[in-house]
Short mmCIF file of C-alpha atoms and ligand atoms in Angstrom, two decimals:
data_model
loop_
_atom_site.label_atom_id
_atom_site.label_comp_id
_atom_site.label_asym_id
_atom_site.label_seq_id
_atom_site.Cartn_x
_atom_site.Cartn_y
_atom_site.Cartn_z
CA UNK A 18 -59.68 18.97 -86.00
CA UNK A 19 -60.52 18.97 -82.50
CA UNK A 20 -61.04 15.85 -80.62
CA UNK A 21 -63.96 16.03 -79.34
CA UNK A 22 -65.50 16.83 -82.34
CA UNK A 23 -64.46 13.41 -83.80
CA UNK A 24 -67.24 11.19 -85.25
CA UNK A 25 -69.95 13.52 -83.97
CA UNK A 26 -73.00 14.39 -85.08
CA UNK A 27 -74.26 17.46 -84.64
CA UNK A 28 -77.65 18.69 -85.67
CA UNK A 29 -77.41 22.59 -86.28
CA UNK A 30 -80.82 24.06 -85.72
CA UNK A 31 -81.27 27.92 -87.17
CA UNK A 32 -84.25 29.51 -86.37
CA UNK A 33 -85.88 32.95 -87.56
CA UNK A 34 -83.41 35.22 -86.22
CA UNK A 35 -81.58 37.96 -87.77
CA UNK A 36 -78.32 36.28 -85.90
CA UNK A 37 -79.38 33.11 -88.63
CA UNK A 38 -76.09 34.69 -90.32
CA UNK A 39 -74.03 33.66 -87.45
CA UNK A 40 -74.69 30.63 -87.71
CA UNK A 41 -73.42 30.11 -91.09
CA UNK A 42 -69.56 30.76 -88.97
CA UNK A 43 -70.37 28.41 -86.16
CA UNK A 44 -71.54 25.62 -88.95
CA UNK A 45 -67.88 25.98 -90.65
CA UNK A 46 -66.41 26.18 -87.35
CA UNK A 47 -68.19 22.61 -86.69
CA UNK A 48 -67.59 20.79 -89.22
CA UNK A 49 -63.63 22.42 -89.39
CA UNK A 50 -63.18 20.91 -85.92
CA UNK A 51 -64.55 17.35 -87.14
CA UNK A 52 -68.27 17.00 -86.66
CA UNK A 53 -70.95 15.49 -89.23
CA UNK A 54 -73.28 18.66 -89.35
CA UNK A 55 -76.91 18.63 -90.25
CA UNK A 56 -79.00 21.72 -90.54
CA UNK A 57 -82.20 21.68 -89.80
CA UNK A 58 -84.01 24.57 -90.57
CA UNK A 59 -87.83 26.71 -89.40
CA UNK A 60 -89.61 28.13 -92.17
CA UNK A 61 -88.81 31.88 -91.17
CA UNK A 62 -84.82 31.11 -91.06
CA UNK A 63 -85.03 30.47 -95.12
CA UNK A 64 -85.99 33.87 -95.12
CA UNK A 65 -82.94 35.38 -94.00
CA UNK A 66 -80.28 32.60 -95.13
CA UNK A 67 -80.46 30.52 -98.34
CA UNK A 68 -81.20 26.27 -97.72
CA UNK A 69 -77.74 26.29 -100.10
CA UNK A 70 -75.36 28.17 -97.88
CA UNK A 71 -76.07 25.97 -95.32
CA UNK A 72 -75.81 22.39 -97.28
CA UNK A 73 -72.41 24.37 -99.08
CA UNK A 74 -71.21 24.66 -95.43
CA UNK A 75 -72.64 21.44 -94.52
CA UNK A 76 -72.48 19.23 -97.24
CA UNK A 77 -75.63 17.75 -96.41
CA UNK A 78 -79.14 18.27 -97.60
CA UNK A 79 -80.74 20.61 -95.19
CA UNK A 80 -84.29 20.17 -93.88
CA UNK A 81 -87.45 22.28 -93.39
CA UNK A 82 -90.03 20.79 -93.37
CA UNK A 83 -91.39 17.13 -92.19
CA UNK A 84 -93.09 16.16 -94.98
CA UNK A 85 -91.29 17.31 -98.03
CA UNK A 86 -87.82 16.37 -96.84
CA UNK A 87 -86.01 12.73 -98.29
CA UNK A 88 -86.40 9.73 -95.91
CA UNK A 89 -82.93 9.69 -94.66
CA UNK A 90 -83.18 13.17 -92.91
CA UNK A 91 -86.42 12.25 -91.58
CA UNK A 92 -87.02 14.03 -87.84
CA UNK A 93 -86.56 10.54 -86.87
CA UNK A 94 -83.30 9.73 -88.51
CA UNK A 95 -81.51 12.92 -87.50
CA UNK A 96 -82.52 12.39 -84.06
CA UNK A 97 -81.85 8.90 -83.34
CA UNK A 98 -78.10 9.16 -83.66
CA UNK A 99 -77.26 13.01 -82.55
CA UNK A 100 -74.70 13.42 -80.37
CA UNK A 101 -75.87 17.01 -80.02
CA UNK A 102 -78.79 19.69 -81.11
CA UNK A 103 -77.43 23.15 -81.10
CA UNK A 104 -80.45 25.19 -81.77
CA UNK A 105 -78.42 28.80 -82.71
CA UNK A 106 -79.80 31.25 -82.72
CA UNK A 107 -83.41 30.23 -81.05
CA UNK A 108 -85.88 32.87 -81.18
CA UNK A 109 -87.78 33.19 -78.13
CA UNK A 110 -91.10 31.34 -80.60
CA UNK A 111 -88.88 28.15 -81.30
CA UNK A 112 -87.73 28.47 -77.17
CA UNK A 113 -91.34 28.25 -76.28
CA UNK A 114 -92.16 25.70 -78.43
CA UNK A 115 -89.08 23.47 -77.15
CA UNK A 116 -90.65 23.91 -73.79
CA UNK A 117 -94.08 23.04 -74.67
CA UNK A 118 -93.43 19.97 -76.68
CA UNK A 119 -94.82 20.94 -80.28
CA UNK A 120 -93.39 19.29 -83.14
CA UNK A 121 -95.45 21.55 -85.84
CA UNK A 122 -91.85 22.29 -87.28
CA UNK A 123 -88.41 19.63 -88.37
CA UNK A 124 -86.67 21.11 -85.67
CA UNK A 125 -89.06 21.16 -83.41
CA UNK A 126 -89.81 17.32 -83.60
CA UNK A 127 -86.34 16.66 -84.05
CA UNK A 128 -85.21 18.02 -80.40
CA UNK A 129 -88.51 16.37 -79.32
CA UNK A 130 -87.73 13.12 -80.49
CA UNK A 131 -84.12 13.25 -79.44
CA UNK A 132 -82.57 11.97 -76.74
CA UNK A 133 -79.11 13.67 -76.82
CA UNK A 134 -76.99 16.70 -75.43
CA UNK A 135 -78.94 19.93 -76.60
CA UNK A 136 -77.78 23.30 -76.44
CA UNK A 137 -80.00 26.63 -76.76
CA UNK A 138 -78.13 29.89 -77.68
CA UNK A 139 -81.17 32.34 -76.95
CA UNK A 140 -81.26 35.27 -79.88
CA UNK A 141 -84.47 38.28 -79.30
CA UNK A 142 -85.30 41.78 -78.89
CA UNK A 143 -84.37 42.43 -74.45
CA UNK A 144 -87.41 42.85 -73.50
CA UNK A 145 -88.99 39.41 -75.06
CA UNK A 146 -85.54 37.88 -73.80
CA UNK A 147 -86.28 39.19 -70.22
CA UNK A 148 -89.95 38.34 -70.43
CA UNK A 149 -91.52 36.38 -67.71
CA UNK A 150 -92.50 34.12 -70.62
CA UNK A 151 -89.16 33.62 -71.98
CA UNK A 152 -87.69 33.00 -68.70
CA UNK A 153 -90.01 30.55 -67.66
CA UNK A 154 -89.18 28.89 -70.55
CA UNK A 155 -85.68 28.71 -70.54
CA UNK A 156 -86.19 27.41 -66.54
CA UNK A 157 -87.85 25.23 -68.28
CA UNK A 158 -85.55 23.78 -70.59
CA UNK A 159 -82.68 24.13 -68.08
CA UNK A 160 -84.62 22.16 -65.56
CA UNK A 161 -84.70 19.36 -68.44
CA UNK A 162 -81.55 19.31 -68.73
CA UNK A 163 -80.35 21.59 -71.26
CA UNK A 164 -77.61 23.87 -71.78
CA UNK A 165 -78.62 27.64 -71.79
CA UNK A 166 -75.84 29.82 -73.60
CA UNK A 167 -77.14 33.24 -72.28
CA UNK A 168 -77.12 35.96 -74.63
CA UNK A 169 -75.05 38.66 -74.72
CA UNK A 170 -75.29 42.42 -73.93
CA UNK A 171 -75.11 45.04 -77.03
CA UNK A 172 -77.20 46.50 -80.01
CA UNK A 173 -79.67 44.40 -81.46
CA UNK A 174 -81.22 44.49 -84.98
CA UNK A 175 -84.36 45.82 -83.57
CA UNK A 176 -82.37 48.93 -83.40
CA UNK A 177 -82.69 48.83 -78.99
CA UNK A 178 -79.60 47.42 -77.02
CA UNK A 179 -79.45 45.41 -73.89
CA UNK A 180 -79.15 41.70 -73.41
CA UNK A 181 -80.92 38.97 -76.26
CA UNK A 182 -77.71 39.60 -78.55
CA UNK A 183 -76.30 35.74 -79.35
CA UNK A 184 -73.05 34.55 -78.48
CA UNK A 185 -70.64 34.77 -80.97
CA UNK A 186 -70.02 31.96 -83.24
CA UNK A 187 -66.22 30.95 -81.47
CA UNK A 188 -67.81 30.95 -77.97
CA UNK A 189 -70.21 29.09 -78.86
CA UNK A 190 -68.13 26.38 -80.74
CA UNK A 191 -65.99 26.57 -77.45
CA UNK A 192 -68.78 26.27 -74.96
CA UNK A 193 -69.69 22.88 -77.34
CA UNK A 194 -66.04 22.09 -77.07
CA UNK A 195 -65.82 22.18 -72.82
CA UNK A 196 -69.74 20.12 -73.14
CA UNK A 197 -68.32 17.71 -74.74
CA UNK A 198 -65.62 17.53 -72.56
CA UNK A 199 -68.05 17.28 -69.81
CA UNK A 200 -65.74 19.60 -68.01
CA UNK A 201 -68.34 22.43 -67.13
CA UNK A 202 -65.90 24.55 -64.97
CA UNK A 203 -63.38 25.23 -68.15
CA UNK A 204 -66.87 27.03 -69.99
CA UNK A 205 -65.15 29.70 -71.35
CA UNK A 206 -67.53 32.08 -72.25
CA UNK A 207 -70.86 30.66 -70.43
CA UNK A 208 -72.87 31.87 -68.35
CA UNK A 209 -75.50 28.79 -68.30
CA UNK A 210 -78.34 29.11 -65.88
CA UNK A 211 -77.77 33.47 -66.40
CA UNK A 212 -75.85 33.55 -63.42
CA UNK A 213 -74.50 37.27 -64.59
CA UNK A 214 -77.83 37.98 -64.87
CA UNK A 215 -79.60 38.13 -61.67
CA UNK A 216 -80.94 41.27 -61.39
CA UNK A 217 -82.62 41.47 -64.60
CA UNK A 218 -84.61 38.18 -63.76
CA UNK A 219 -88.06 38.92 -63.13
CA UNK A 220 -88.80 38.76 -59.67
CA UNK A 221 -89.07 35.71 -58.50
CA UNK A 222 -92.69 35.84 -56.56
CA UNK A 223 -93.50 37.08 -59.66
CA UNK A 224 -92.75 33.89 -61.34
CA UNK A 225 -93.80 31.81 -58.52
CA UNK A 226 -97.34 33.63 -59.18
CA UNK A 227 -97.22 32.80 -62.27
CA UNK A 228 -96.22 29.31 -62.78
CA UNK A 229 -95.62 27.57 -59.58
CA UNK A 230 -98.82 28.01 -57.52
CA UNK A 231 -99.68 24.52 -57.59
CA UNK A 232 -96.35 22.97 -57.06
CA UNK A 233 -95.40 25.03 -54.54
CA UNK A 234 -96.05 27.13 -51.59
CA UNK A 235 -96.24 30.87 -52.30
CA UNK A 236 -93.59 32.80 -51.23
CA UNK A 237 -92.61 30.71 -48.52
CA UNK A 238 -88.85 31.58 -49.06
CA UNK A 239 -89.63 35.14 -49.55
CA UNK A 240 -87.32 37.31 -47.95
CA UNK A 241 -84.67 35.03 -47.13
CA UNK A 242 -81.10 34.53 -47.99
CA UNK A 243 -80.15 31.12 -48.97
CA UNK A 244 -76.36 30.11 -48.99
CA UNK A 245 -76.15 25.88 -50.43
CA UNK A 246 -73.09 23.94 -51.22
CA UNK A 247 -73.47 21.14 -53.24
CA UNK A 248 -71.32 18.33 -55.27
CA UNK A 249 -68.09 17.29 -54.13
CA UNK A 250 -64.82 18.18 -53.32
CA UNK A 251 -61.69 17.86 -55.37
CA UNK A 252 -58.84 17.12 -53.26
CA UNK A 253 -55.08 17.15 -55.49
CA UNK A 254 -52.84 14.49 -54.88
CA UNK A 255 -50.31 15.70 -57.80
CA UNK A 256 -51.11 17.40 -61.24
CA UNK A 257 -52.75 14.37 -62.86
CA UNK A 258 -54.62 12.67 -59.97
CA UNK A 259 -57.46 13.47 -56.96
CA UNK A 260 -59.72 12.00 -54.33
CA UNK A 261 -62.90 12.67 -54.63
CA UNK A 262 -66.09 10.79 -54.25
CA UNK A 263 -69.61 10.13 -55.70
CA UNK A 264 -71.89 13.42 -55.24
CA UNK A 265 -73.39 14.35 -58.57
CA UNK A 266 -74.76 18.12 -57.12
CA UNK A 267 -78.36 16.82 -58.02
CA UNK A 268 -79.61 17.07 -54.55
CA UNK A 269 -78.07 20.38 -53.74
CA UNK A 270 -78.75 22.03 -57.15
CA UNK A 271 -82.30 20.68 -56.49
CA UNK A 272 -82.57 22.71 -53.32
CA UNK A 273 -81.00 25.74 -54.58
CA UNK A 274 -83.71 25.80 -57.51
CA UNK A 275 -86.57 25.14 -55.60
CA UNK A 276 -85.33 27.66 -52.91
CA UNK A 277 -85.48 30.14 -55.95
CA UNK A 278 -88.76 29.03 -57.26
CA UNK A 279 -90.27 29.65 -53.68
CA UNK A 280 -88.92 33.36 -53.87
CA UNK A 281 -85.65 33.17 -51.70
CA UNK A 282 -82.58 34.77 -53.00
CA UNK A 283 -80.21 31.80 -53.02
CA UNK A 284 -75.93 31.36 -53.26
CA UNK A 285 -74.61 28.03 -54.29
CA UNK A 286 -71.12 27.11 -53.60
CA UNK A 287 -70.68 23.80 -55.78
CA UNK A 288 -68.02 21.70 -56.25
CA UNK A 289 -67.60 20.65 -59.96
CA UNK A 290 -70.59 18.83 -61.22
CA UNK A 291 -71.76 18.52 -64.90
CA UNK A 292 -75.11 20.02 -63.92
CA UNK A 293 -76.85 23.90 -65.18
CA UNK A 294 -77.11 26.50 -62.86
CA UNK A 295 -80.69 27.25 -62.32
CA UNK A 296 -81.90 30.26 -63.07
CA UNK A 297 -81.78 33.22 -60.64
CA UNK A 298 -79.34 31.17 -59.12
CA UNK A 299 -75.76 32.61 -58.32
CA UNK A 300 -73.25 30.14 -58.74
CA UNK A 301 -69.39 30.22 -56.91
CA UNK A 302 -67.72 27.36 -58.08
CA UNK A 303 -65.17 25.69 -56.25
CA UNK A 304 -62.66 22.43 -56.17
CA UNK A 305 -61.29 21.78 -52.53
CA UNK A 306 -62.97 21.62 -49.00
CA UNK A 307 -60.72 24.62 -48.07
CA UNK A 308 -61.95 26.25 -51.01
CA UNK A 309 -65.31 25.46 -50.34
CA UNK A 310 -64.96 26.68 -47.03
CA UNK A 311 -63.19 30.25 -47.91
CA UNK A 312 -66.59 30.99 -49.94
CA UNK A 313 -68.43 29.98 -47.41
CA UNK A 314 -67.15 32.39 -45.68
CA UNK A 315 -67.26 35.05 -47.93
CA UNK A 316 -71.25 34.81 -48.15
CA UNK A 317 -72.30 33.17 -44.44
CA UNK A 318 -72.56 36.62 -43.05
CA UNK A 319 -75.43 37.85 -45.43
CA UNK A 320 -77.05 34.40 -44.97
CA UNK A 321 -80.41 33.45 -43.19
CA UNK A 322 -80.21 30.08 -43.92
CA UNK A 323 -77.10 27.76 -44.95
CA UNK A 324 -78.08 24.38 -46.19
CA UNK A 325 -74.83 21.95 -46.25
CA UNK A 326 -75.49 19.45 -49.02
CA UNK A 327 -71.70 19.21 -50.41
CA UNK A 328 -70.39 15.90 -49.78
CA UNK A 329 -67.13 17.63 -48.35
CA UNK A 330 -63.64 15.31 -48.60
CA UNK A 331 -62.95 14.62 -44.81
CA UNK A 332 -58.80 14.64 -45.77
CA UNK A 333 -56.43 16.23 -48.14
CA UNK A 334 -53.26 15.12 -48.67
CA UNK A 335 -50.54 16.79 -46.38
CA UNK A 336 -48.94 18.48 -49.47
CA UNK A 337 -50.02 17.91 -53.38
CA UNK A 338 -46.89 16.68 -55.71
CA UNK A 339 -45.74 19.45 -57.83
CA UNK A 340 -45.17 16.81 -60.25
CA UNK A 341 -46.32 13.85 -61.55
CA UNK A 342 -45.83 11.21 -58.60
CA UNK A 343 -44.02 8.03 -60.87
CA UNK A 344 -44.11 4.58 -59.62
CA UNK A 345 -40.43 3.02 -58.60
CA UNK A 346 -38.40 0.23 -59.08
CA UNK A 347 -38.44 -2.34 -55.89
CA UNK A 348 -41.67 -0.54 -54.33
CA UNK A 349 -45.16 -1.97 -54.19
CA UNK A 350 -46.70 0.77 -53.38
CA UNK A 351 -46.99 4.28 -52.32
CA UNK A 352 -48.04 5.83 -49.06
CA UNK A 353 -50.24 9.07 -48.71
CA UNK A 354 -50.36 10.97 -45.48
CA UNK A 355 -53.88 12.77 -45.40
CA UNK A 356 -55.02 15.79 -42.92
CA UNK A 357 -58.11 16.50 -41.64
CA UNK A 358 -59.94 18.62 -43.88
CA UNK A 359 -62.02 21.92 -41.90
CA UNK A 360 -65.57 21.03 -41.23
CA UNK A 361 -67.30 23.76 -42.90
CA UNK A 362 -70.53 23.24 -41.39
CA UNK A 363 -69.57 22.94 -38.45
CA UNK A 364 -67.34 26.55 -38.64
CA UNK A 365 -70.85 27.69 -39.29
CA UNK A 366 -73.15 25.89 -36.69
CA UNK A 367 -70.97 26.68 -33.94
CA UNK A 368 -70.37 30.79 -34.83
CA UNK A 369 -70.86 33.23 -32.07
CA UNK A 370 -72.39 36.24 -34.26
CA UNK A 371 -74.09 36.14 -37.84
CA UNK A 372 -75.25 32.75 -37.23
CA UNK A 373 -77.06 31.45 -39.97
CA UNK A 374 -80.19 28.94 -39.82
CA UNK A 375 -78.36 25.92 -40.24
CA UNK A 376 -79.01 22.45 -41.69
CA UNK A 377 -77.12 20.02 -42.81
CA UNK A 378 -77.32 16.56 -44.20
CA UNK A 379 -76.18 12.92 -42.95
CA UNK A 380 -74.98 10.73 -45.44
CA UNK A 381 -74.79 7.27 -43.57
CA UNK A 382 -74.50 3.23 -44.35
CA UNK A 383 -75.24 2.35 -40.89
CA UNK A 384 -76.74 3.16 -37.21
CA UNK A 385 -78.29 5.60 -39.28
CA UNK A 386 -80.67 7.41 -36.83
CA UNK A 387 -77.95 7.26 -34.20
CA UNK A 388 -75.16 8.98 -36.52
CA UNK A 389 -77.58 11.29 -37.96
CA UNK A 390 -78.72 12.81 -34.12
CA UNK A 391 -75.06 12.48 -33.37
CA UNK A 392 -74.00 15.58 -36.25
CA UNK A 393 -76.90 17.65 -34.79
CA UNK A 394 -75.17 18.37 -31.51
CA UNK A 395 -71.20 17.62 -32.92
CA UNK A 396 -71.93 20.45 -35.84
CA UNK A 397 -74.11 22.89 -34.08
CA UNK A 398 -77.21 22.37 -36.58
CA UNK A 399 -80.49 23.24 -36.05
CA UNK A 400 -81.78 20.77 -38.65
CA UNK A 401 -80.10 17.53 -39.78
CA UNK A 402 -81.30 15.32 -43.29
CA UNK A 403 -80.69 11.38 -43.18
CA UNK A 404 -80.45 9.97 -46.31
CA UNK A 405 -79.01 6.65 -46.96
CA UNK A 406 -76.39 6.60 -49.30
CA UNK A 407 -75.62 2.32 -48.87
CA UNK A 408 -79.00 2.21 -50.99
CA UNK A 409 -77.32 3.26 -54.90
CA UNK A 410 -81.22 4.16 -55.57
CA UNK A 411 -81.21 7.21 -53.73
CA UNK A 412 -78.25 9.59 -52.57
CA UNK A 413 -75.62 9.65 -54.26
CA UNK A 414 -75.74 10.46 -57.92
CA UNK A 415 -79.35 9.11 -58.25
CA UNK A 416 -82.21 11.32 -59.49
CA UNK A 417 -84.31 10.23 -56.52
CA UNK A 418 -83.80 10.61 -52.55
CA UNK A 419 -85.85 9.24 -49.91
CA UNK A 420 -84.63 11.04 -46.28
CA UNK A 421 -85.64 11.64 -42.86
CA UNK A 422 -85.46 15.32 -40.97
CA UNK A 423 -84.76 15.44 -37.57
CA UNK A 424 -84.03 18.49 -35.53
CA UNK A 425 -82.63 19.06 -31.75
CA UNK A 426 -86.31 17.27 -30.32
CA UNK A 427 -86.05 14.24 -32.55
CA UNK A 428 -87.90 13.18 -35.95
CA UNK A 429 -89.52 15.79 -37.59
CA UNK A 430 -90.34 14.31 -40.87
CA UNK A 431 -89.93 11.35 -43.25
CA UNK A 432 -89.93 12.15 -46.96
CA UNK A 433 -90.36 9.07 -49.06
CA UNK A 434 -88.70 7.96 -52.39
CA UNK A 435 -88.98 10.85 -54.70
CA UNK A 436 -87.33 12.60 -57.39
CA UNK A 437 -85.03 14.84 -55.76
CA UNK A 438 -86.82 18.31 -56.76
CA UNK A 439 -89.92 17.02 -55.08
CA UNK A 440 -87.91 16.21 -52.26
CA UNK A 441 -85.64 19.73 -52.20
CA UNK A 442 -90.02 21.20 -52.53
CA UNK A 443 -90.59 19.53 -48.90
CA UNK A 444 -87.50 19.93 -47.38
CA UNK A 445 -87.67 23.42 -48.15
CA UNK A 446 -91.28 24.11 -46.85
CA UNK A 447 -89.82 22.53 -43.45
CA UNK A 448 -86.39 24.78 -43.38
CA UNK A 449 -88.29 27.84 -43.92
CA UNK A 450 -91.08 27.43 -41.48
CA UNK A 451 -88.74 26.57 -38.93
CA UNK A 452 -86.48 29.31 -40.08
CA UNK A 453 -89.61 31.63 -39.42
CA UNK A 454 -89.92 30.80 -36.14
O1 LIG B 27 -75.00 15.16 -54.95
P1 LIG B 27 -75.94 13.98 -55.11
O2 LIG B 27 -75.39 12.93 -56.05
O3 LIG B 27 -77.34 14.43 -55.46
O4 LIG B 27 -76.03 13.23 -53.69
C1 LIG B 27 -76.62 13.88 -52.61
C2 LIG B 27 -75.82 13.63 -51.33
C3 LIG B 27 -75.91 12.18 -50.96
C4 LIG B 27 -74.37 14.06 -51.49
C5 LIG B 27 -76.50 14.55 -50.22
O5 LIG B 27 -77.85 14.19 -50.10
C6 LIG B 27 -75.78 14.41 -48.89
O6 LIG B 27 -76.04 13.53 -48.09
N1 LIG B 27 -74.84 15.34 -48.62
C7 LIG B 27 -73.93 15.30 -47.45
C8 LIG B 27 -72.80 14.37 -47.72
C9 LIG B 27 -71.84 14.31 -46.55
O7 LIG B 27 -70.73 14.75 -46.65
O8 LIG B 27 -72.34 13.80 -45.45
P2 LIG B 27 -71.53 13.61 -44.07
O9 LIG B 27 -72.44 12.81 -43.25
O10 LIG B 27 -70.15 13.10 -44.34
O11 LIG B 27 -71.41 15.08 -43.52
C10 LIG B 27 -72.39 15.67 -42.68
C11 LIG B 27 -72.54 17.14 -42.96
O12 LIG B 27 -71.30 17.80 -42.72
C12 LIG B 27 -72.94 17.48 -44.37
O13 LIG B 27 -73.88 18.53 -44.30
C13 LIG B 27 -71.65 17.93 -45.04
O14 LIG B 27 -71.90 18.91 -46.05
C14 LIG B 27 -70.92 18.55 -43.85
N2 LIG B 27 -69.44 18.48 -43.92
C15 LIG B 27 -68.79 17.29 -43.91
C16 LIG B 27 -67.41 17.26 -43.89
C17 LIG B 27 -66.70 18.48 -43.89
N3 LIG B 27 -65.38 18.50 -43.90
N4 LIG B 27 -67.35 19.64 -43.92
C18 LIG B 27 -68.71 19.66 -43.92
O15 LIG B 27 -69.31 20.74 -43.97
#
């Protein structure tokens, strides 16, 4: 039994993939380690596993279709108190679908009408997987939220090898395992948002021709290298406790998506956040601000443009506990000595050679103009963004951001309150015209 399996409910969804057998393994697994598992089935899967090995595994009834299925598995029913869809394997058909919003199918209306964690472990022939269609899709899906198991590299049933093969059963169960835990840097086998995968995405004008000519400008980060840090910092205090603070990574993983969309070629260094990494994207993850600031390093000289959207811990504590600190008799309390942490942007705004286009962002409660034009000349930036952050409905952890740009000659923009992809789409448009220039 594993913990975080306890009193879950799981909806297993098996599509019409020859890697349907596989998921006959990860349904034992599931309900082994604790969960209530329901299968729900597409047509084509029944073809190549039985309904009864399934509800044997299961021990529920397993449904097909919408209509002929019992009231209490109704798409309705199964979705209303899921703690997770795990759609494994989905066929790049049942992917499309998911993106589209049909609900021809159970499964289909199920994840539609659920509101839950849902997990997609792709399953296809390579060259569907790597597809412009496909991978549109899956952006899709990841952009909504969910969890993209990329496939695997080996022979596939259509007799051709090269990526589309699905994860094996136990890393699957595990990647479920560390979602649960909603500890995304422990994923052990995951490479969500295909970070591995880079080079075999389609080109990114070429999906920005595609897809994104009305939501964004063409190519307008064609060309460029894009280095972002987003989420926060972890700083230890001793092996059980940390100071951190409130950044959720939505603003910077925001920027680093949109920067791909618009056809630049973008790094993001990210503290640990419970969010995907888009796609295209190539993700360095990190804990502490001298972390942060050793990869930083690493990739700043191959950068045309680095975007500072971590909200980087200004201390650390002078040195972490090796052990557990305990509280003791007669003392009230305990004293921490903290050191300044390195201001990474800063390292970079004020190099000599390899200096990047730099902009960074001013989270402030008050004189909030004043601070803001204050970081431009203390951190050497040729852009700075003021958001907020004393207003909980934008900034920090909020989907939304509402900020103003200034640059070394004063106000150069005000964005109002929008979601904070609209928001990266403007800021963005700004950075690299400027960056052009
Ligand atoms: O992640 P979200 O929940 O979506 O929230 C978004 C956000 C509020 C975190 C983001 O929009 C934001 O404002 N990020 C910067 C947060 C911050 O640390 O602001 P600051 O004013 O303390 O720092 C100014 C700049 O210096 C920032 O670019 C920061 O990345 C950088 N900095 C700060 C300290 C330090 N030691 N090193 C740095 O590089």
């Amino acid at each position: 039994m594993d913990t975080q399996l306890k009193n879950r409910k799981i909806v297993l969804g098996v599509t019409g993939g020859i890697a349907a057998y596989k998921a006959c393994t990860l349904c034992r697994l599931l309900v082994k380690g604790g969960a209530q598992v329901y299968v729900v089935m597409t047509e084509s899967a029944t073809k190549l596993v039985g309904k009864e090995t399934f509800e044997a595994l299961s021990g529920h009834s397993v449904s097909v279709n919408i209509f002929e299925d019992s009231k209490d598995i109704s798409h309705i029913a199964l979705s209303n108190d899921a703690d997770m869809i795990v759609v494994a394997p989905a066929t790049a058909n049942s992917i499309a679908k998911f993106a589209h919003g049909f609900a021809d199918n159970m499964l289909c209306a199920v994840m539609l009408a659920a509101n839950c964690k849902k997990v997609i472990a792709p399953a296809m022939n390579t060259n569907m997987y790597h597809n412009v269609a496909t991978q549109e899709n899956l952006q899709l899906l990841a952009l909504r939220g969910m969890y993209i198991l990329s496939p695997d590299s080996g022979d596939l049933a259509c007799g051709t090898s090269g990526d589309g093969r699905m994860k094996e059963p136990e890393e699957i169960y595990e990647d479920i395992l560390a979602i649960f835990s909603q500890d995304l840097e422990k994923l052990p086998h995951t490479k969500i948002g295909i970070e591995n995968h880079q080079e075999k995405l389609p080109a990114p004008q070429q999906i920005l021709e595609l897809t994104q000519t009305k939501l964004l400008p063409k190519s307008f980060g064609a060309g460029f290298n894009v280095l972002i840090t987003a989420g926060p910092t972890i700083e230890e205090i001793d092996p059980v406790r940390y100071i951190t603070n409130h950044s959720s990574g939505k603003m910077g993983y925001a920027l680093a998506h949109m920067a791909q969309l618009m056809g630049a070629n973008v790094t993001l260094i990210s503290g640990p956040v419970n969010l995907n990494v888009p796609l295209g994207v190539k993700r360095i993850s990190v804990r502490s601000a001298v972390e942060m600031l050793n990869a930083v390093e690493s990739y700043v000289n191959e950068a045309d443009i680095f975007i500072g959207c971590a909200a980087v811990g200004d201390f650390r504590v002078e040195s972490i506990n090796k052990n557990k600190i305990k509280k003791k008799d007669g003392e009230e309390g305990l004293t921490l000595k903290l050191v300044q942490n390195p201001d990474i942007i800063a390292t970079v705004g004020n190099r000599e050679a390899n200096r990047p286009f730099t902009v960074g962002f001013a989270a402030e409660t008050d004189n909030l103009e004043e601070n803001a034009k204050k970081k431009i000349v203390k951190k050497g930036l040729d852009m700075v963004i003021l958001n907020d952050v004393s207003n909980k409905s934008i900034g920090f952890n909020s989907d939304d951001n509402e900020v103003s740009v200034y640059d070394k000659d004063g106000l150069v923009a005000h964005i109002e309150k929008q979601n904070k992809q609209v928001v990266a789409t403007s800021l963005l448009e700004l950075i690299f015209n400027a960056a052009k220039k």
